[in-house]
CSV table of C-alpha atoms and ligand atoms in Angstrom, one decimal:
chain,number,residue,atom,x,y,z
A,20,UNK,CA,17.8,61.3,21.7
A,21,UNK,CA,21.6,61.6,21.7
A,22,UNK,CA,22.0,57.8,21.9
A,23,UNK,CA,19.9,57.1,18.9
A,24,UNK,CA,21.5,59.9,16.8
A,25,UNK,CA,24.9,58.7,17.8
A,26,UNK,CA,24.1,55.1,16.8
A,27,UNK,CA,22.9,56.3,13.5
A,28,UNK,CA,26.2,58.1,12.8
A,29,UNK,CA,28.2,55.0,13.9
A,30,UNK,CA,26.0,52.7,11.8
A,31,UNK,CA,26.5,55.0,8.8
A,32,UNK,CA,30.2,54.7,9.2
A,33,UNK,CA,30.6,51.1,10.5
A,34,UNK,CA,34.2,50.0,10.9
A,35,UNK,CA,35.5,53.6,10.7
A,36,UNK,CA,36.9,55.6,13.6
A,37,UNK,CA,34.8,58.7,14.3
A,38,UNK,CA,36.6,61.4,16.4
A,39,UNK,CA,34.8,62.4,19.6
A,40,UNK,CA,35.0,66.0,18.6
A,41,UNK,CA,33.3,65.4,15.3
A,42,UNK,CA,30.6,63.4,17.0
A,43,UNK,CA,30.0,66.2,19.6
A,44,UNK,CA,29.8,68.8,16.9
A,45,UNK,CA,27.5,66.7,14.7
A,46,UNK,CA,25.1,66.0,17.6
A,47,UNK,CA,25.4,69.4,19.2
A,48,UNK,CA,26.2,68.1,22.7
A,49,UNK,CA,29.2,68.0,25.0
A,50,UNK,CA,32.0,65.4,24.8
A,51,UNK,CA,30.8,64.0,28.1
A,52,UNK,CA,27.3,63.5,26.7
A,53,UNK,CA,28.9,61.6,23.8
A,54,UNK,CA,30.9,59.5,26.2
A,55,UNK,CA,27.8,58.7,28.3
A,56,UNK,CA,25.8,57.7,25.2
A,57,UNK,CA,28.6,55.4,24.1
A,58,UNK,CA,28.5,53.7,27.5
A,59,UNK,CA,24.7,53.2,27.1
A,60,UNK,CA,25.2,51.7,23.7
A,61,UNK,CA,27.9,49.4,25.0
A,62,UNK,CA,25.6,48.3,27.8
A,63,UNK,CA,23.0,47.4,25.1
A,64,UNK,CA,25.5,45.1,23.6
A,65,UNK,CA,26.8,47.2,20.7
A,66,UNK,CA,30.5,46.4,20.0
A,67,UNK,CA,32.0,49.8,20.1
A,68,UNK,CA,35.7,50.4,20.5
A,69,UNK,CA,37.0,53.5,22.1
A,70,UNK,CA,40.4,54.3,20.6
A,71,UNK,CA,42.5,56.6,22.7
A,72,UNK,CA,43.0,60.1,21.2
A,73,UNK,CA,41.3,58.9,18.0
A,74,UNK,CA,37.6,58.3,18.7
A,75,UNK,CA,35.0,55.6,18.5
A,76,UNK,CA,34.2,52.8,16.0
A,77,UNK,CA,31.3,50.5,15.7
A,78,UNK,CA,32.8,47.1,14.8
A,79,UNK,CA,31.7,45.5,11.6
A,80,UNK,CA,30.6,42.3,13.4
A,81,UNK,CA,28.5,44.1,16.0
A,82,UNK,CA,25.1,42.5,16.1
A,83,UNK,CA,22.4,44.1,18.1
A,84,UNK,CA,18.9,44.6,16.7
A,85,UNK,CA,17.9,48.3,17.0
A,86,UNK,CA,15.4,50.5,15.2
A,87,UNK,CA,18.2,52.8,14.1
A,88,UNK,CA,20.5,50.1,12.8
A,89,UNK,CA,17.8,48.3,11.0
A,90,UNK,CA,16.4,51.4,9.4
A,91,UNK,CA,19.9,52.4,8.2
A,92,UNK,CA,20.6,48.9,6.9
A,93,UNK,CA,17.3,48.4,5.1
A,94,UNK,CA,17.4,51.7,3.3
A,95,UNK,CA,14.4,53.2,1.7
A,96,UNK,CA,13.1,50.7,-0.9
A,97,UNK,CA,10.4,50.5,0.4
A,98,UNK,CA,10.6,52.6,3.6
A,99,UNK,CA,9.7,50.3,6.5
A,100,UNK,CA,8.2,51.3,9.8
A,101,UNK,CA,10.6,49.3,12.0
A,102,UNK,CA,9.8,48.2,15.6
A,103,UNK,CA,12.1,46.2,17.8
A,104,UNK,CA,10.4,44.4,20.7
A,105,UNK,CA,12.5,42.9,23.6
A,106,UNK,CA,10.0,40.1,24.0
A,107,UNK,CA,6.6,39.2,22.6
A,108,UNK,CA,4.6,36.0,22.3
A,109,UNK,CA,4.7,36.2,18.5
A,110,UNK,CA,5.4,39.0,16.1
A,111,UNK,CA,2.6,37.6,13.8
A,112,UNK,CA,0.1,37.7,16.6
A,113,UNK,CA,1.3,41.1,17.6
A,114,UNK,CA,0.6,42.6,14.2
A,115,UNK,CA,-2.7,40.8,13.9
A,116,UNK,CA,-3.9,42.2,17.2
A,117,UNK,CA,-2.6,45.8,16.7
A,118,UNK,CA,-4.9,48.3,15.2
A,119,UNK,CA,-3.7,51.2,13.1
A,120,UNK,CA,-0.3,49.9,12.1
A,121,UNK,CA,1.0,51.3,8.8
A,122,UNK,CA,1.6,49.5,5.6
A,123,UNK,CA,5.2,48.0,5.6
A,124,UNK,CA,5.4,47.9,9.4
A,125,UNK,CA,8.2,45.5,10.2
A,126,UNK,CA,8.3,44.1,13.7
A,127,UNK,CA,11.4,42.3,15.1
A,128,UNK,CA,11.5,40.5,18.4
A,129,UNK,CA,14.7,39.7,20.2
A,130,UNK,CA,12.8,36.8,21.7
A,131,UNK,CA,9.4,35.2,21.2
A,132,UNK,CA,7.8,33.2,23.9
A,133,UNK,CA,5.1,31.6,21.8
A,134,UNK,CA,6.6,31.6,18.3
A,135,UNK,CA,4.0,30.0,15.9
A,136,UNK,CA,4.5,27.8,12.9
A,137,UNK,CA,2.3,26.2,10.3
A,138,UNK,CA,-0.5,23.7,11.3
A,139,UNK,CA,-0.6,25.0,14.8
A,140,UNK,CA,3.0,24.0,15.6
A,141,UNK,CA,5.4,26.1,17.7
A,142,UNK,CA,8.6,27.6,16.5
A,143,UNK,CA,11.5,27.8,18.9
A,144,UNK,CA,12.4,31.5,19.1
A,145,UNK,CA,13.9,32.0,22.6
A,146,UNK,CA,17.5,32.2,21.5
A,147,UNK,CA,18.8,35.7,21.4
A,148,UNK,CA,20.9,34.9,18.3
A,149,UNK,CA,17.8,34.2,16.1
A,150,UNK,CA,16.1,36.5,13.7
A,151,UNK,CA,12.3,36.7,14.3
A,152,UNK,CA,10.2,39.2,12.4
A,153,UNK,CA,6.9,39.9,10.6
A,154,UNK,CA,6.1,42.3,7.8
A,155,UNK,CA,2.6,43.8,7.4
A,156,UNK,CA,1.2,44.7,4.0
A,157,UNK,CA,-2.1,46.4,3.9
A,158,UNK,CA,-1.8,48.6,0.8
A,159,UNK,CA,-1.6,47.8,-2.9
A,160,UNK,CA,-2.5,44.2,-2.2
A,161,UNK,CA,-3.9,43.8,-5.7
A,162,UNK,CA,-0.3,43.6,-7.0
A,163,UNK,CA,0.1,40.3,-5.2
A,164,UNK,CA,-1.4,36.9,-5.5
A,165,UNK,CA,-1.7,35.6,-1.9
A,166,UNK,CA,-1.9,32.0,-3.2
A,167,UNK,CA,1.8,32.2,-3.8
A,168,UNK,CA,2.8,34.4,-0.9
A,169,UNK,CA,4.3,31.5,1.2
A,170,UNK,CA,6.2,30.3,-1.8
A,171,UNK,CA,7.6,33.7,-2.5
A,172,UNK,CA,8.6,34.1,1.1
A,173,UNK,CA,10.3,30.6,1.3
A,174,UNK,CA,12.3,31.2,-1.9
A,175,UNK,CA,13.4,34.6,-0.6
A,176,UNK,CA,14.6,33.3,2.7
A,177,UNK,CA,16.4,30.4,0.9
A,178,UNK,CA,18.1,32.6,-1.6
A,179,UNK,CA,19.1,35.2,0.9
A,180,UNK,CA,20.5,32.7,3.4
A,181,UNK,CA,22.4,30.8,0.7
A,182,UNK,CA,23.9,34.1,-0.5
A,183,UNK,CA,25.0,35.3,2.9
A,184,UNK,CA,26.3,31.9,4.2
A,185,UNK,CA,27.5,30.2,1.0
A,186,UNK,CA,25.5,27.1,2.0
A,187,UNK,CA,23.5,25.2,-0.5
A,188,UNK,CA,20.0,25.3,1.0
A,189,UNK,CA,16.8,23.5,0.1
A,190,UNK,CA,13.1,24.1,0.7
A,191,UNK,CA,10.9,21.6,2.3
A,192,UNK,CA,7.4,22.2,0.9
A,193,UNK,CA,5.9,24.5,1.6
A,194,UNK,CA,7.6,26.8,4.0
A,195,UNK,CA,10.7,25.3,5.7
A,196,UNK,CA,14.3,26.0,4.8
A,197,UNK,CA,16.6,23.0,5.3
A,198,UNK,CA,20.3,22.2,5.3
A,199,UNK,CA,21.4,18.6,5.3
A,200,UNK,CA,18.2,17.3,6.9
A,201,UNK,CA,17.9,20.0,9.5
A,202,UNK,CA,15.6,23.0,9.7
A,203,UNK,CA,17.2,26.4,9.5
A,204,UNK,CA,14.2,28.7,9.0
A,205,UNK,CA,10.4,28.7,8.9
A,206,UNK,CA,7.8,31.0,7.4
A,207,UNK,CA,4.3,31.7,8.5
A,208,UNK,CA,2.1,33.8,6.2
A,209,UNK,CA,-1.3,34.9,7.3
A,210,UNK,CA,-3.9,37.0,5.6
A,211,UNK,CA,-7.2,38.6,6.4
A,212,UNK,CA,-10.1,38.8,4.0
A,213,UNK,CA,-12.6,41.6,3.6
A,214,UNK,CA,-15.8,39.7,4.4
A,215,UNK,CA,-18.1,41.6,2.1
A,216,UNK,CA,-15.9,41.5,-1.0
A,217,UNK,CA,-13.8,38.5,-0.3
A,218,UNK,CA,-10.7,40.5,-1.2
A,219,UNK,CA,-7.4,40.4,0.8
A,220,UNK,CA,-7.2,43.2,3.4
A,221,UNK,CA,-3.9,42.4,5.0
A,222,UNK,CA,-1.0,40.1,4.6
A,223,UNK,CA,1.4,39.2,7.5
A,224,UNK,CA,4.6,37.6,6.5
A,225,UNK,CA,6.4,36.0,9.5
A,226,UNK,CA,9.9,34.8,9.2
A,227,UNK,CA,12.0,32.9,11.8
A,228,UNK,CA,15.7,32.2,11.0
A,229,UNK,CA,18.2,30.4,13.2
A,230,UNK,CA,21.1,32.8,12.5
A,231,UNK,CA,23.6,32.9,15.4
A,232,UNK,CA,21.6,30.4,17.5
A,233,UNK,CA,24.2,28.5,19.6
A,234,UNK,CA,22.0,25.8,21.0
A,235,UNK,CA,18.5,24.3,20.8
A,236,UNK,CA,16.4,22.5,23.4
A,237,UNK,CA,17.2,18.8,23.5
A,238,UNK,CA,14.2,17.7,21.6
A,239,UNK,CA,15.2,19.9,18.6
A,240,UNK,CA,18.9,19.1,18.6
A,241,UNK,CA,18.6,16.5,15.9
A,242,UNK,CA,16.2,18.4,13.7
A,243,UNK,CA,17.2,22.0,13.9
A,244,UNK,CA,20.3,23.9,13.0
A,245,UNK,CA,21.6,27.5,12.6
A,246,UNK,CA,23.8,29.4,10.2
A,247,UNK,CA,26.4,29.7,13.0
A,248,UNK,CA,26.4,26.0,13.7
A,249,UNK,CA,26.9,25.1,10.0
A,250,UNK,CA,29.5,27.7,9.1
A,251,UNK,CA,31.2,28.4,12.4
A,252,UNK,CA,30.8,32.2,12.0
A,253,UNK,CA,28.4,34.7,13.2
A,254,UNK,CA,26.3,37.1,11.1
A,255,UNK,CA,25.1,40.6,11.5
A,256,UNK,CA,21.3,40.0,11.6
A,257,UNK,CA,20.3,43.3,10.1
A,258,UNK,CA,22.3,42.4,7.0
A,259,UNK,CA,20.5,39.0,6.8
A,260,UNK,CA,17.1,40.8,7.2
A,261,UNK,CA,18.1,43.2,4.5
A,262,UNK,CA,18.9,40.5,2.0
A,263,UNK,CA,15.7,38.5,2.8
A,264,UNK,CA,13.6,41.6,2.4
A,265,UNK,CA,15.1,42.7,-0.9
A,266,UNK,CA,14.4,39.2,-2.3
A,267,UNK,CA,11.0,39.2,-0.8
A,268,UNK,CA,9.8,42.5,-2.3
A,269,UNK,CA,10.8,41.3,-5.8
A,270,UNK,CA,9.3,37.8,-5.3
A,271,UNK,CA,6.1,39.2,-4.0
A,272,UNK,CA,5.6,41.1,-7.2
A,273,UNK,CA,6.3,38.0,-9.2
A,274,UNK,CA,3.3,36.3,-7.5
A,275,UNK,CA,1.2,38.3,-9.8
A,276,UNK,CA,3.5,39.3,-12.7
A,277,UNK,CA,5.1,36.0,-13.3
A,278,UNK,CA,4.2,33.1,-11.0
A,279,UNK,CA,5.6,30.6,-13.5
A,280,UNK,CA,9.1,32.0,-13.0
A,281,UNK,CA,8.6,32.1,-9.3
A,282,UNK,CA,7.5,28.4,-9.2
A,283,UNK,CA,10.4,27.4,-11.5
A,284,UNK,CA,13.0,28.9,-9.1
A,285,UNK,CA,11.2,27.4,-6.1
A,286,UNK,CA,11.1,24.0,-7.7
A,287,UNK,CA,14.9,24.0,-8.3
A,288,UNK,CA,15.4,23.9,-4.5
A,289,UNK,CA,12.5,21.6,-3.6
A,290,UNK,CA,13.4,18.7,-1.4
A,291,UNK,CA,12.4,15.1,-2.1
A,292,UNK,CA,11.4,15.6,-5.8
A,293,UNK,CA,11.3,12.1,-7.4
A,294,UNK,CA,11.7,10.5,-3.9
A,295,UNK,CA,9.5,8.6,-1.6
A,296,UNK,CA,7.7,10.7,1.0
A,297,UNK,CA,5.2,10.1,3.8
A,298,UNK,CA,2.3,12.5,4.0
A,299,UNK,CA,-1.0,12.8,5.7
A,300,UNK,CA,-4.0,12.4,3.4
A,301,UNK,CA,-7.5,12.7,4.8
A,302,UNK,CA,-5.8,12.6,8.3
A,303,UNK,CA,-4.2,9.2,7.5
A,304,UNK,CA,-0.4,8.7,6.9
A,305,UNK,CA,0.3,7.5,3.3
A,306,UNK,CA,3.4,6.9,1.2
A,307,UNK,CA,4.0,8.0,-2.3
A,308,UNK,CA,6.5,9.4,-4.8
A,309,UNK,CA,6.8,13.2,-5.0
A,310,UNK,CA,6.3,13.7,-8.8
A,311,UNK,CA,6.0,17.4,-9.3
A,312,UNK,CA,5.0,20.9,-8.2
A,313,UNK,CA,1.8,22.1,-9.9
A,314,UNK,CA,1.3,25.5,-11.5
A,315,UNK,CA,-0.7,26.4,-8.3
A,316,UNK,CA,2.2,25.5,-6.1
A,317,UNK,CA,0.7,22.2,-4.8
A,318,UNK,CA,2.4,18.9,-4.7
A,319,UNK,CA,1.6,16.1,-7.1
A,320,UNK,CA,2.2,12.7,-5.5
A,321,UNK,CA,1.8,9.2,-6.9
A,322,UNK,CA,0.4,6.9,-4.3
A,323,UNK,CA,-1.3,3.5,-4.5
A,324,UNK,CA,-1.7,3.8,-8.3
A,325,UNK,CA,-3.3,7.2,-8.3
A,326,UNK,CA,-2.1,10.8,-8.6
A,327,UNK,CA,-3.0,13.0,-5.7
A,328,UNK,CA,-2.7,16.7,-5.3
A,329,UNK,CA,-1.6,17.9,-1.9
A,330,UNK,CA,-2.7,21.4,-0.8
A,331,UNK,CA,-0.6,23.3,1.7
A,332,UNK,CA,-3.3,24.0,4.2
A,333,UNK,CA,-3.6,20.6,5.8
A,334,UNK,CA,-0.5,18.6,4.7
A,335,UNK,CA,2.8,17.9,6.2
A,336,UNK,CA,5.4,15.7,4.4
A,337,UNK,CA,8.4,13.7,5.4
A,338,UNK,CA,11.0,11.8,3.6
A,339,UNK,CA,10.5,8.1,3.2
A,340,UNK,CA,8.9,6.0,5.8
A,341,UNK,CA,8.9,8.2,8.9
A,342,UNK,CA,5.4,8.1,10.2
B,20,BTN,C1,7.0,27.0,10.8
B,20,BTN,O1,7.9,26.5,11.3
B,20,BTN,O2,6.0,26.3,10.4
B,20,BTN,C2,7.0,28.5,10.6
B,20,BTN,C3,7.7,29.3,11.6
B,20,BTN,C4,7.5,30.8,11.5
B,20,BTN,C5,8.2,31.5,12.6
B,20,BTN,C6,8.1,33.0,12.5
B,20,BTN,S1,9.1,33.8,13.7
B,20,BTN,C7,8.3,35.3,13.3
B,20,BTN,C8,6.9,35.0,13.1
B,20,BTN,N1,6.2,35.0,14.4
B,20,BTN,C9,5.7,33.8,14.7
B,20,BTN,O3,5.0,33.5,15.7
B,20,BTN,N2,5.9,32.9,13.7
B,20,BTN,C10,6.7,33.6,12.6
């Protein structure tokens, strides 16, 4: 389609002026067809400037999630099968319930109506400025250790967001990214096991990031934040996704090759180390001192004279006395 091909050319030359004549020749269509496709792209929200007698330019800060833009931005390492959905309950659920999806399918949603978090919680994903996506891995799973997948994902999101924003971000065990006491991003990793062999048959890595989010529902105002709110500028989300994924692919390999290195990097950014925390233990709230991260990625907590190991499945932690 002319529109998609045109967007590809504009994306490849972001910030540069492309003469209408060159575009028409490259696409093999009339100038009028180029003009019409430009209008359609503008209607979709792409920031394209038409410069009289010169041509068209896709502005550097233009931020619309599209298959063409994402495919171009993400490059070919690995080559992702990108889908962009206008609205879906949850990109994780979508992947779980779709048959026949290829390895490295990457699904983005402009909006999720039932964004899911850990421990059955919800994740606010109705703001059009957020970045909500899930990656499906179904091949070469033996190169990963699923026990560290959430840790790899959290570290990747933390590092990518710190790099793009310049903010010094922390990780609240096990899967939340925080800035100055407020949540900026969350991760939900889900796997399926082959019943007969007990081996992993799919891994779904779901990531939600408050990127250009301008406001939150009242009940989240004091506990959630966005990169935009903290830095006062907006981000091109496909560039944010690119950075997250490039960290993620490397860190996923580390889950098997060198989990100690992965855990050491994760621990550097772990919140509340050495501090008092509240946690649920056998369904009851307890207090203790967060002592360490174990080699398995669990938390070691000193509480009421004994050392307890907290496993991620059933535990949520908070700072101090906040039951
Ligand atoms: C959490 O807060 O515990 C994790 C939140 C994870 C949210 C992301 S958004 C994309 C993917 N789809 C979902 O439903 N959840 C994850």
